[in-house]
Every structure is written in C-alpha cells, then in structure tokens.
Tab-separated table of C-alpha atoms in Angstrom:
chain	number	residue	atom	x	y	z
A	1	MET	CA	31.824	40.272	42.392
A	2	ARG	CA	32.695	39.468	38.748
A	3	GLU	CA	34.156	42.246	36.661
A	4	PRO	CA	32.107	43.652	33.750
A	5	ALA	CA	34.627	42.194	31.326
A	6	GLU	CA	34.005	38.659	32.688
A	7	ARG	CA	30.236	39.086	32.330
A	8	ALA	CA	30.681	40.315	28.767
A	9	VAL	CA	32.753	37.223	27.917
A	10	GLU	CA	30.070	34.950	29.404
A	11	ARG	CA	27.341	36.685	27.415
A	12	THR	CA	29.388	36.348	24.242
A	13	LEU	CA	30.073	32.661	24.849
A	14	GLY	CA	26.424	32.026	25.746
A	15	GLY	CA	25.267	33.754	22.600
A	16	ARG	CA	27.659	31.729	20.478
A	17	LEU	CA	26.505	28.506	22.119
A	18	TRP	CA	22.884	29.357	21.326
A	19	GLN	CA	23.901	30.177	17.754
A	20	LEU	CA	25.699	26.847	17.465
A	21	ALA	CA	22.693	25.023	18.926
A	22	GLY	CA	20.413	26.776	16.448
A	23	LEU	CA	22.689	25.911	13.545
A	24	ALA	CA	22.829	22.303	14.728
A	25	ALA	CA	19.037	22.147	14.902
A	26	VAL	CA	18.692	23.600	11.417
A	27	ALA	CA	21.331	21.193	10.113
A	28	GLY	CA	19.500	18.294	11.771
A	29	LEU	CA	16.206	19.281	10.179
A	30	ALA	CA	17.891	19.674	6.823
A	31	TRP	CA	19.488	16.240	7.168
A	32	THR	CA	16.223	14.487	8.022
A	33	ALA	CA	14.440	16.314	5.197
A	34	ARG	CA	17.150	15.768	2.588
A	35	ASP	CA	15.199	13.095	0.707
A	36	VAL	CA	11.784	14.760	0.861
A	37	PRO	CA	11.964	16.590	-2.503
A	38	ALA	CA	12.925	13.394	-4.325
A	39	ALA	CA	10.354	11.313	-2.421
A	40	LEU	CA	7.595	13.604	-3.676
A	41	GLY	CA	8.332	12.103	-7.073
A	42	GLY	CA	8.185	13.409	-10.621
A	43	ARG	CA	5.623	15.228	-12.727
A	44	LEU	CA	3.974	14.391	-16.021
A	45	THR	CA	5.958	15.880	-18.885
A	46	GLY	CA	6.708	15.144	-22.518
A	47	ALA	CA	5.528	11.883	-24.034
A	48	ARG	CA	4.264	10.645	-20.672
A	49	ALA	CA	1.963	13.660	-20.329
A	50	GLN	CA	0.762	13.257	-23.917
A	51	ARG	CA	-0.107	9.639	-23.282
A	52	ALA	CA	-1.974	10.503	-20.081
A	53	ALA	CA	-3.977	13.122	-21.945
A	54	ARG	CA	-5.285	10.434	-24.317
A	55	SER	CA	-6.714	8.355	-21.457
A	56	PRO	CA	-10.514	8.256	-21.046
A	57	GLN	CA	-9.811	8.735	-17.326
A	58	PHE	CA	-7.950	12.053	-17.892
A	59	ARG	CA	-9.578	15.449	-18.335
A	60	ASP	CA	-8.977	19.026	-17.220
A	61	GLY	CA	-5.420	18.152	-16.253
A	62	THR	CA	-6.130	15.301	-13.808
A	63	PHE	CA	-7.321	11.714	-13.648
A	64	HIS	CA	-10.883	10.949	-12.525
A	65	ASN	CA	-12.995	8.094	-11.221
A	66	ARG	CA	-15.838	6.876	-13.396
A	67	VAL	CA	-18.322	8.686	-11.188
A	68	PRO	CA	-17.750	11.784	-9.028
A	69	THR	CA	-16.217	10.595	-5.745
A	70	ARG	CA	-15.503	12.561	-2.590
A	71	THR	CA	-11.859	12.007	-1.680
A	72	MET	CA	-11.606	14.398	1.300
A	73	PRO	CA	-13.229	13.777	4.707
A	74	GLY	CA	-16.627	15.367	5.015
A	75	GLY	CA	-20.299	14.887	5.588
A	76	ASP	CA	-20.098	14.085	9.315
A	77	SER	CA	-21.980	16.931	10.898
A	78	GLY	CA	-20.689	17.748	14.367
A	79	ARG	CA	-17.834	15.258	14.183
A	80	ASN	CA	-14.308	16.489	14.925
A	81	LEU	CA	-11.910	14.084	13.237
A	82	LEU	CA	-8.801	15.730	14.707
A	83	ARG	CA	-10.164	15.500	18.247
A	84	GLU	CA	-11.122	11.889	17.642
A	85	LEU	CA	-7.667	11.183	16.233
A	86	LEU	CA	-5.948	12.653	19.281
A	87	PHE	CA	-8.328	11.678	22.068
A	88	GLY	CA	-10.525	8.893	20.714
A	89	GLN	CA	-10.867	5.699	22.732
A	90	GLN	CA	-10.160	3.317	19.861
A	91	ARG	CA	-7.403	0.737	20.380
A	92	ARG	CA	-5.531	1.670	17.246
A	93	ARG	CA	-2.372	-0.294	18.002
A	94	PRO	CA	-1.798	-3.918	18.997
A	95	THR	CA	-1.107	-4.461	22.675
A	96	ALA	CA	1.663	-6.999	22.026
A	97	PRO	CA	4.112	-7.659	19.175
A	98	VAL	CA	2.492	-8.788	15.935
A	99	PRO	CA	3.610	-12.395	15.302
A	100	LEU	CA	5.868	-12.679	12.255
A	101	LEU	CA	6.746	-15.785	10.277
A	102	ARG	CA	9.417	-16.595	7.764
A	103	PRO	CA	7.792	-18.098	4.663
A	104	ALA	CA	7.871	-21.889	4.645
A	105	PRO	CA	9.157	-23.524	1.446
A	106	ALA	CA	6.658	-23.380	-1.376
A	107	PRO	CA	5.135	-26.652	-2.567
A	108	THR	CA	7.097	-28.064	-5.486
A	109	THR	CA	4.480	-30.377	-6.966
A	110	ASP	CA	2.372	-29.417	-10.000
A	111	VAL	CA	4.148	-26.086	-10.518
A	112	ASP	CA	2.069	-25.420	-13.661
A	113	ARG	CA	-0.985	-24.989	-11.409
A	114	GLU	CA	0.830	-23.397	-8.471
A	115	LEU	CA	-0.892	-20.553	-6.644
A	116	ASN	CA	0.391	-19.186	-3.349
A	117	VAL	CA	0.679	-15.760	-1.782
A	118	VAL	CA	3.022	-14.444	0.911
A	119	TRP	CA	1.678	-11.392	2.740
A	120	TYR	CA	4.474	-9.240	4.192
A	121	GLY	CA	2.219	-6.672	5.865
A	122	HIS	CA	-0.088	-3.846	4.760
A	123	ALA	CA	-0.513	-4.321	0.989
A	124	SER	CA	2.941	-5.783	0.263
A	125	THR	CA	2.383	-9.278	-1.100
A	126	LEU	CA	4.188	-11.841	-3.225
A	127	ILE	CA	2.037	-13.792	-5.688
A	128	GLU	CA	3.488	-17.160	-6.724
A	129	ILE	CA	1.590	-18.326	-9.761
A	130	GLU	CA	2.431	-21.109	-12.220
A	131	GLY	CA	6.168	-20.890	-11.560
A	132	GLN	CA	6.391	-17.076	-11.676
A	133	ARG	CA	6.504	-14.459	-8.928
A	134	VAL	CA	4.794	-11.081	-8.874
A	135	LEU	CA	5.534	-8.582	-6.079
A	136	VAL	CA	2.705	-6.186	-5.214
A	137	ASP	CA	2.982	-2.688	-3.678
A	138	PRO	CA	6.271	-3.323	-1.815
A	139	VAL	CA	6.900	-0.968	1.125
A	140	TRP	CA	9.786	-1.882	3.426
A	141	SER	CA	10.560	1.530	4.963
A	142	ASP	CA	9.887	2.303	8.611
A	143	ARG	CA	7.413	5.057	7.738
A	144	CYS	CA	4.934	5.573	4.903
A	145	SER	CA	5.888	9.192	4.411
A	146	PRO	CA	8.189	11.369	2.304
A	147	SER	CA	10.247	11.847	5.474
A	148	ALA	CA	12.134	9.274	7.510
A	149	ALA	CA	11.477	11.367	10.644
A	150	VAL	CA	7.714	11.933	10.613
A	151	GLY	CA	4.625	10.128	9.384
A	152	PRO	CA	2.870	6.835	10.169
A	153	ARG	CA	5.374	4.316	11.524
A	154	ARG	CA	5.293	0.567	11.112
A	155	LEU	CA	3.556	-1.444	13.832
A	156	HIS	CA	5.696	-4.481	13.015
A	157	GLU	CA	8.951	-5.125	11.201
A	158	PRO	CA	8.946	-6.663	7.718
A	159	PRO	CA	9.079	-10.438	8.191
A	160	VAL	CA	11.960	-10.706	5.698
A	161	ARG	CA	14.581	-8.273	4.429
A	162	LEU	CA	14.472	-7.024	0.860
A	163	ASP	CA	17.682	-8.882	0.101
A	164	GLU	CA	15.960	-12.105	1.187
A	165	LEU	CA	13.211	-11.847	-1.411
A	166	PRO	CA	13.357	-14.422	-4.190
A	167	THR	CA	13.855	-13.285	-7.770
A	168	VAL	CA	10.595	-11.812	-9.008
A	169	ASP	CA	9.250	-11.563	-12.556
A	170	ALA	CA	7.199	-8.366	-12.169
A	171	ILE	CA	6.571	-5.625	-9.616
A	172	LEU	CA	3.047	-4.133	-9.532
A	173	ILE	CA	2.185	-0.717	-8.109
A	174	SER	CA	-1.493	0.155	-7.592
A	175	HIS	CA	-1.097	3.922	-7.080
A	176	ASP	CA	1.351	6.501	-5.803
A	177	HIS	CA	0.352	6.946	-2.144
A	178	TYR	CA	3.237	6.484	0.288
A	179	ASP	CA	1.877	3.295	1.826
A	180	HIS	CA	1.922	1.661	-1.629
A	181	LEU	CA	4.858	3.326	-3.408
A	182	ASP	CA	8.037	3.871	-1.397
A	183	MET	CA	11.124	5.521	-2.860
A	184	ALA	CA	13.701	3.705	-0.731
A	185	THR	CA	12.129	0.318	-1.446
A	186	VAL	CA	11.975	1.026	-5.184
A	187	ARG	CA	15.624	2.051	-5.291
A	188	GLU	CA	16.657	-1.085	-3.442
A	189	LEU	CA	14.591	-3.288	-5.746
A	190	VAL	CA	16.230	-1.663	-8.767
A	191	ARG	CA	19.599	-2.728	-7.353
A	192	ARG	CA	18.614	-6.239	-6.342
A	193	GLN	CA	16.040	-7.297	-8.942
A	194	SER	CA	15.781	-7.115	-12.727
A	195	ALA	CA	11.975	-7.231	-13.028
A	196	SER	CA	9.920	-4.538	-14.724
A	197	PHE	CA	7.634	-2.223	-12.742
A	198	LEU	CA	4.041	-2.322	-14.005
A	199	VAL	CA	2.290	0.878	-12.937
A	200	PRO	CA	-0.797	2.973	-13.756
A	201	LEU	CA	-0.411	5.902	-16.151
A	202	GLY	CA	1.809	8.683	-14.829
A	203	VAL	CA	3.403	6.730	-11.986
A	204	GLY	CA	6.398	6.153	-14.228
A	205	ALA	CA	7.334	9.811	-13.645
A	206	HIS	CA	8.113	8.981	-10.011
A	207	LEU	CA	10.108	5.892	-10.946
A	208	ASP	CA	12.037	7.842	-13.567
A	209	ARG	CA	13.076	10.426	-10.974
A	210	TRP	CA	14.252	7.649	-8.664
A	211	GLY	CA	16.546	6.085	-11.245
A	212	VAL	CA	14.445	3.203	-12.562
A	213	PRO	CA	15.638	2.507	-16.135
A	214	ASP	CA	13.086	3.416	-18.777
A	215	ASP	CA	13.058	-0.124	-20.170
A	216	ARG	CA	11.896	-1.395	-16.768
A	217	ILE	CA	8.842	0.898	-16.582
A	218	VAL	CA	5.542	-0.286	-18.083
A	219	GLU	CA	2.673	2.207	-17.716
A	220	LEU	CA	-0.869	1.009	-18.309
A	221	ASP	CA	-4.320	2.514	-18.503
A	222	TRP	CA	-7.371	0.626	-17.271
A	223	SER	CA	-8.111	-2.446	-19.405
A	224	GLN	CA	-4.594	-2.501	-20.840
A	225	GLY	CA	-2.466	-5.604	-20.331
A	226	HIS	CA	1.174	-6.617	-20.489
A	227	ARG	CA	2.658	-10.060	-20.985
A	228	VAL	CA	5.248	-11.297	-18.475
A	229	GLY	CA	6.376	-14.802	-19.393
A	230	GLY	CA	3.316	-17.000	-19.112
A	231	LEU	CA	1.262	-14.327	-17.317
A	232	GLU	CA	-1.111	-11.713	-18.673
A	233	ILE	CA	-1.192	-8.798	-16.227
A	234	THR	CA	-3.986	-6.274	-16.695
A	235	ALA	CA	-4.628	-2.906	-15.068
A	236	THR	CA	-8.291	-2.667	-14.109
A	237	ALA	CA	-10.526	0.026	-12.671
A	238	ALA	CA	-10.549	1.207	-9.059
A	239	GLN	CA	-12.292	4.039	-7.204
A	240	HIS	CA	-9.661	6.049	-5.383
A	241	PHE	CA	-7.329	9.034	-5.936
A	242	SER	CA	-3.605	9.795	-6.064
A	243	GLY	CA	-1.029	12.351	-4.975
A	244	ARG	CA	2.258	12.620	-3.074
A	245	GLY	CA	2.371	16.364	-2.499
A	246	LEU	CA	-0.115	19.204	-2.685
A	247	ARG	CA	-1.196	18.267	-6.204
A	248	ARG	CA	-3.796	15.510	-6.478
A	249	ASP	CA	-4.739	13.040	-9.179
A	250	GLY	CA	-1.807	13.691	-11.480
A	251	THR	CA	-1.316	9.929	-11.794
A	252	LEU	CA	-3.798	7.101	-12.259
A	253	TRP	CA	-4.765	4.434	-9.704
A	254	SER	CA	-5.752	0.855	-10.525
A	255	SER	CA	-6.568	-2.646	-9.430
A	256	TRP	CA	-4.783	-5.595	-11.073
A	257	VAL	CA	-5.568	-8.939	-12.669
A	258	VAL	CA	-2.750	-11.510	-12.757
A	259	ALA	CA	-3.746	-14.389	-15.025
A	260	GLY	CA	-1.812	-17.507	-15.943
A	261	ALA	CA	-2.875	-20.394	-18.134
A	262	HIS	CA	-4.780	-22.016	-15.255
A	263	ARG	CA	-4.886	-19.655	-12.261
A	264	LYS	CA	-6.065	-16.086	-11.707
A	265	VAL	CA	-5.529	-13.532	-8.937
A	266	PHE	CA	-7.205	-10.160	-8.408
A	267	TYR	CA	-5.773	-7.330	-6.280
A	268	THR	CA	-7.973	-4.354	-5.363
A	269	GLY	CA	-5.299	-1.758	-4.709
A	270	ASP	CA	-7.099	0.945	-2.732
A	271	SER	CA	-10.718	1.456	-3.703
A	272	GLY	CA	-14.188	2.134	-2.496
A	273	TYR	CA	-16.919	-0.340	-3.328
A	274	PHE	CA	-18.299	0.261	-6.838
A	275	ASP	CA	-19.994	-1.545	-9.699
A	276	GLY	CA	-16.672	-1.999	-11.449
A	277	TYR	CA	-16.052	-5.164	-9.427
A	278	ALA	CA	-18.961	-6.955	-11.068
A	279	GLU	CA	-17.715	-5.808	-14.469
A	280	ILE	CA	-14.198	-7.056	-13.756
A	281	GLY	CA	-15.592	-10.352	-12.512
A	282	ALA	CA	-17.641	-10.774	-15.682
A	283	GLU	CA	-14.723	-9.949	-17.977
A	284	HIS	CA	-11.773	-11.541	-16.169
A	285	GLY	CA	-13.186	-13.894	-13.526
A	286	PRO	CA	-13.637	-16.217	-11.895
A	287	PHE	CA	-10.615	-15.732	-9.646
A	288	ASP	CA	-8.917	-18.449	-7.636
A	289	LEU	CA	-7.780	-15.849	-5.084
A	290	THR	CA	-8.517	-12.205	-4.339
A	291	LEU	CA	-6.324	-9.808	-2.346
A	292	MET	CA	-8.871	-7.444	-0.825
A	293	GLN	CA	-8.227	-4.098	0.883
A	294	ILE	CA	-10.026	-4.092	4.250
A	295	GLY	CA	-8.419	-1.427	6.463
A	296	ALA	CA	-8.162	2.373	6.837
A	297	TYR	CA	-11.898	2.948	6.285
A	298	ASP	CA	-14.125	5.551	7.889
A	299	ARG	CA	-17.618	6.878	7.305
A	300	ALA	CA	-15.974	10.237	6.480
A	301	TRP	CA	-14.401	8.774	3.308
A	302	PRO	CA	-16.686	5.890	2.266
A	303	GLY	CA	-16.061	6.214	-1.459
A	304	ILE	CA	-12.308	5.536	-1.508
A	305	HIS	CA	-11.733	2.655	0.959
A	306	MET	CA	-13.989	-0.350	1.451
A	307	PHE	CA	-15.517	-1.394	4.724
A	308	PRO	CA	-14.837	-5.087	5.487
A	309	GLU	CA	-18.374	-6.140	4.592
A	310	GLU	CA	-17.968	-4.394	1.242
A	311	ALA	CA	-14.740	-6.307	0.635
A	312	VAL	CA	-16.708	-9.553	0.960
A	313	ALA	CA	-19.385	-8.213	-1.398
A	314	ALA	CA	-16.711	-7.178	-3.903
A	315	HIS	CA	-15.077	-10.616	-3.655
A	316	LEU	CA	-18.415	-12.191	-4.564
A	317	ASP	CA	-18.938	-9.678	-7.397
A	318	LEU	CA	-15.526	-10.705	-8.729
A	319	ARG	CA	-16.496	-14.372	-8.565
A	320	GLY	CA	-13.613	-15.055	-6.216
A	321	ASP	CA	-12.876	-18.322	-4.454
A	322	LEU	CA	-10.353	-17.686	-1.638
A	323	LEU	CA	-10.267	-14.219	-0.053
A	324	VAL	CA	-7.009	-12.975	1.519
A	325	PRO	CA	-7.267	-9.585	3.285
A	326	VAL	CA	-4.566	-6.933	2.896
A	327	HIS	CA	-4.121	-3.264	3.843
A	328	TRP	CA	-4.354	-3.740	7.586
A	329	ALA	CA	-2.142	-4.487	10.646
A	330	THR	CA	1.022	-2.598	9.602
A	331	PHE	CA	0.325	1.155	9.527
A	332	ASN	CA	-2.103	3.160	11.656
A	333	LEU	CA	-4.032	5.098	9.001
A	334	ALA	CA	-7.596	5.426	10.328
A	335	LEU	CA	-9.663	5.764	13.497
A	336	HIS	CA	-10.928	2.206	13.898
A	337	ASP	CA	-9.490	-0.372	16.311
A	338	TRP	CA	-6.396	-2.165	15.015
A	339	SER	CA	-8.147	-5.542	14.834
A	340	GLU	CA	-11.615	-4.335	13.819
A	341	PRO	CA	-11.190	-4.795	10.033
A	342	VAL	CA	-10.354	-8.474	10.238
A	343	ASP	CA	-12.894	-9.178	12.999
A	344	ARG	CA	-15.648	-7.733	10.823
A	345	LEU	CA	-14.320	-9.486	7.736
A	346	TRP	CA	-14.271	-12.892	9.463
A	347	ALA	CA	-17.853	-12.477	10.666
A	348	GLU	CA	-19.092	-11.419	7.230
A	349	ALA	CA	-17.192	-14.185	5.427
A	350	LYS	CA	-18.775	-16.790	7.701
A	351	ALA	CA	-22.211	-15.271	7.230
A	352	ARG	CA	-21.898	-15.362	3.440
A	353	GLY	CA	-20.050	-18.667	3.076
A	354	VAL	CA	-16.831	-17.141	1.694
A	355	ARG	CA	-13.531	-19.064	1.931
A	356	LEU	CA	-11.097	-16.964	3.927
A	357	ALA	CA	-7.409	-17.106	4.844
A	358	VAL	CA	-5.892	-14.617	7.314
A	359	PRO	CA	-2.119	-15.134	7.343
A	360	ARG	CA	0.355	-13.733	9.808
A	361	PRO	CA	2.874	-11.396	8.167
A	362	GLY	CA	5.356	-13.611	6.326
A	363	GLU	CA	3.074	-16.663	6.202
A	364	ARG	CA	2.621	-18.372	2.846
A	365	VAL	CA	-0.977	-19.131	1.879
A	366	VAL	CA	-1.390	-22.118	-0.447
A	367	ALA	CA	-4.580	-21.331	-2.326
A	368	ASP	CA	-5.683	-24.949	-2.645
A	369	ASP	CA	-4.911	-25.808	0.984
A	370	PRO	CA	-5.004	-22.689	3.181
A	371	SER	CA	-4.603	-22.897	6.935
A	372	PRO	CA	-7.885	-22.513	8.846
A	373	VAL	CA	-8.591	-19.064	10.246
A	374	ASP	CA	-7.506	-19.221	13.888
A	375	GLY	CA	-8.052	-15.659	15.152
A	376	TRP	CA	-4.329	-15.154	15.842
A	377	TRP	CA	-4.710	-11.336	15.831
A	378	GLN	CA	-7.101	-11.453	18.786
A	379	THR	CA	-4.271	-12.484	21.125
A	380	VAL	CA	-2.371	-9.238	20.429
A	381	ALA	CA	-5.289	-6.812	19.864
C-alpha cells in the first residue's frame, strides 16, 4: 500500500499537469485568435466618417439600400435553418477534387481590344482589358473568416499563388464581407503589388488598419469613377449589406463598371435582383462581359443574393453579351447543392439565348472566343 505522502505527491503532480494542460489550451486559443481583432477591420472616423455622412446612401449612422431590404433570414414559417444546415440532404460539397488549371498565355494580338478574364474561384477574378489588369475581390486564405481556425473553408486550393499573379493596375473590392475582403490577402498584395485599391465608401478604414498606404486607397460612392490609365472604373449600385463584426452597414457595398476605350465589363459584387441593373445598363452598357454572382442564395434571404435565373435576367437588363458566373464552387455558404447554381444558370441561359462561359478555376476566358460550356462540374458534383 502506498504511503499518504506518495499519494499527496501524485495528486500535486496531477493537479499541476492539469494546470499546464489548461494553460496550453488557453495559449493555443489565444494564438489562433491573435489576428481576429485586426481582421475585424477599422471604423469610420475623422475625414472618412465626414465623407460617408455626405453620401445619399448614408443616414442614421449607417449605409442603406435604395429600398428597404431584409438582410437577415426570415419569412419561412416552420422552417428550421439550423436543422437544415446540420442535417439537410443537400450535396453541399463536391464529391471529387475540383479541377484546377493554370492560366494559358493570353492572346497577344490586337491588345487595344483585348478582353479576357481569369476566374480563380469564388469571386476572385482577374480582368484583362485593353492591355491593363484589374483584380477583383481577391481572397487567397484558407477560410473566409476573421479566424484561421474556424469558419467556412475552401473547397479547392487557389489555382495560382499570390506571388504568381501578374502585375495588376487596380484592385477592386465590392464590400467588406470576409469572402470578398481578406486581411491576409490584402497585406500580401500590398507587399507584392503597387496598384491602388478601389473600394466603396468606408472600406478604406479596414485597409488603413491593415497597413495599406493612404495614397493607395481610393474610396468611391455609387456613380463615382476613378481613372486608371486608359480605364474608367465606376462604383455602381448594388442591393446588399456590409459588416465584419457585430456592427452592420458601417461601410458601403457596390457593383463595378470597368470601361476602356473599346471594351466594358460589369461585376455585380453581391446583390439581390433589383431595378438598378436596368439603370446601370442604360447608363453604362452595353457590356462585352458580365461577372455575375450566382451562388449562396436561399429563399430566406432573397433580397441580397440573386438566384441563378435572376442573374440571367440581370445580365439582360445590363445589356450584356458574354456572361461569366462567379461566387460559387469555392466556399460553402448556403444550403443548396454545390453544383445547383451553375446547373440552373446553364439551363436558363440556354432558354433565353444568353452566351455563357463557365471556366474551371484558373482558366482564362477570351471574351471573343470562349470555350463551349462542357458541364465539367457535373463530373465532380
């Protein structure tokens, strides 16, 4: 039988081990959460807040859509979204690896009328237009979240590394949600690129906190433009919301028009379907190519994300020629099947006679000679 002194030593050692394990767990949590406060971004202060207050979109301390829009799930009587999220039968992930491509060399003939796009996944896209390059909503992190440990995780790797991107002339951000504005990606782009960040009003506060030089931040309200070389880039209306923490709508959201001397591109950002598309088409169209958000929709939030059929309708309102879908395939952000957005889009585009290109992540789309739609996603759905 062990002596009482031996048992006391064991209890003391066991207690210390548990203390050490607890300290290690706390230290681990602190380490994984170390970047969360910075990732939440900055707040409107000083001249930036004064400028926001002058916007027609800003009142009562926040930005607003043109018409009242429900931005929280609701209206589905008897529907339990959490239960559906956890136990629903949707196939929300691909069953095999998403095929990735490295961009083929861009055509070098008739650069003055060049128009290509390279889709890297989700909304991250490179627009090559008349010899200039515009990078849209770049997100290269593993998760779209303020934390590297929790939050929606990528369903495929980026097809190229950030250090493999060509030199770009402008970086566009549509709004401040984590799947469109990523702190780690921004910081890396500041190191590797010299382009300015064109952002909606207020988003510059986040960039400022992350070390983006003030002379590389261009904040725009809807209908305001900025010249980048031979391009006129204009922030246009969208129907969405913003927020990276508990506070909502402290920054503006937008769609974008990228116009050269001969070619024009429209990017929706995130938006519900609204009459603003017809207005943008009348003022800025026609467009040679539209980048249309098609994923992360649900009948519980119909006003802030488009259903695929609405994306086709918006493309027609915009007077678009070639439609390229974005905002699908990369992050699991809604309750529909992984491949449903593009299946529905393809059917609607055929029904309405809309030219469509559906690239694999990393594939370059040449606007004047796009590859035929081949249903590649159906082999991994």
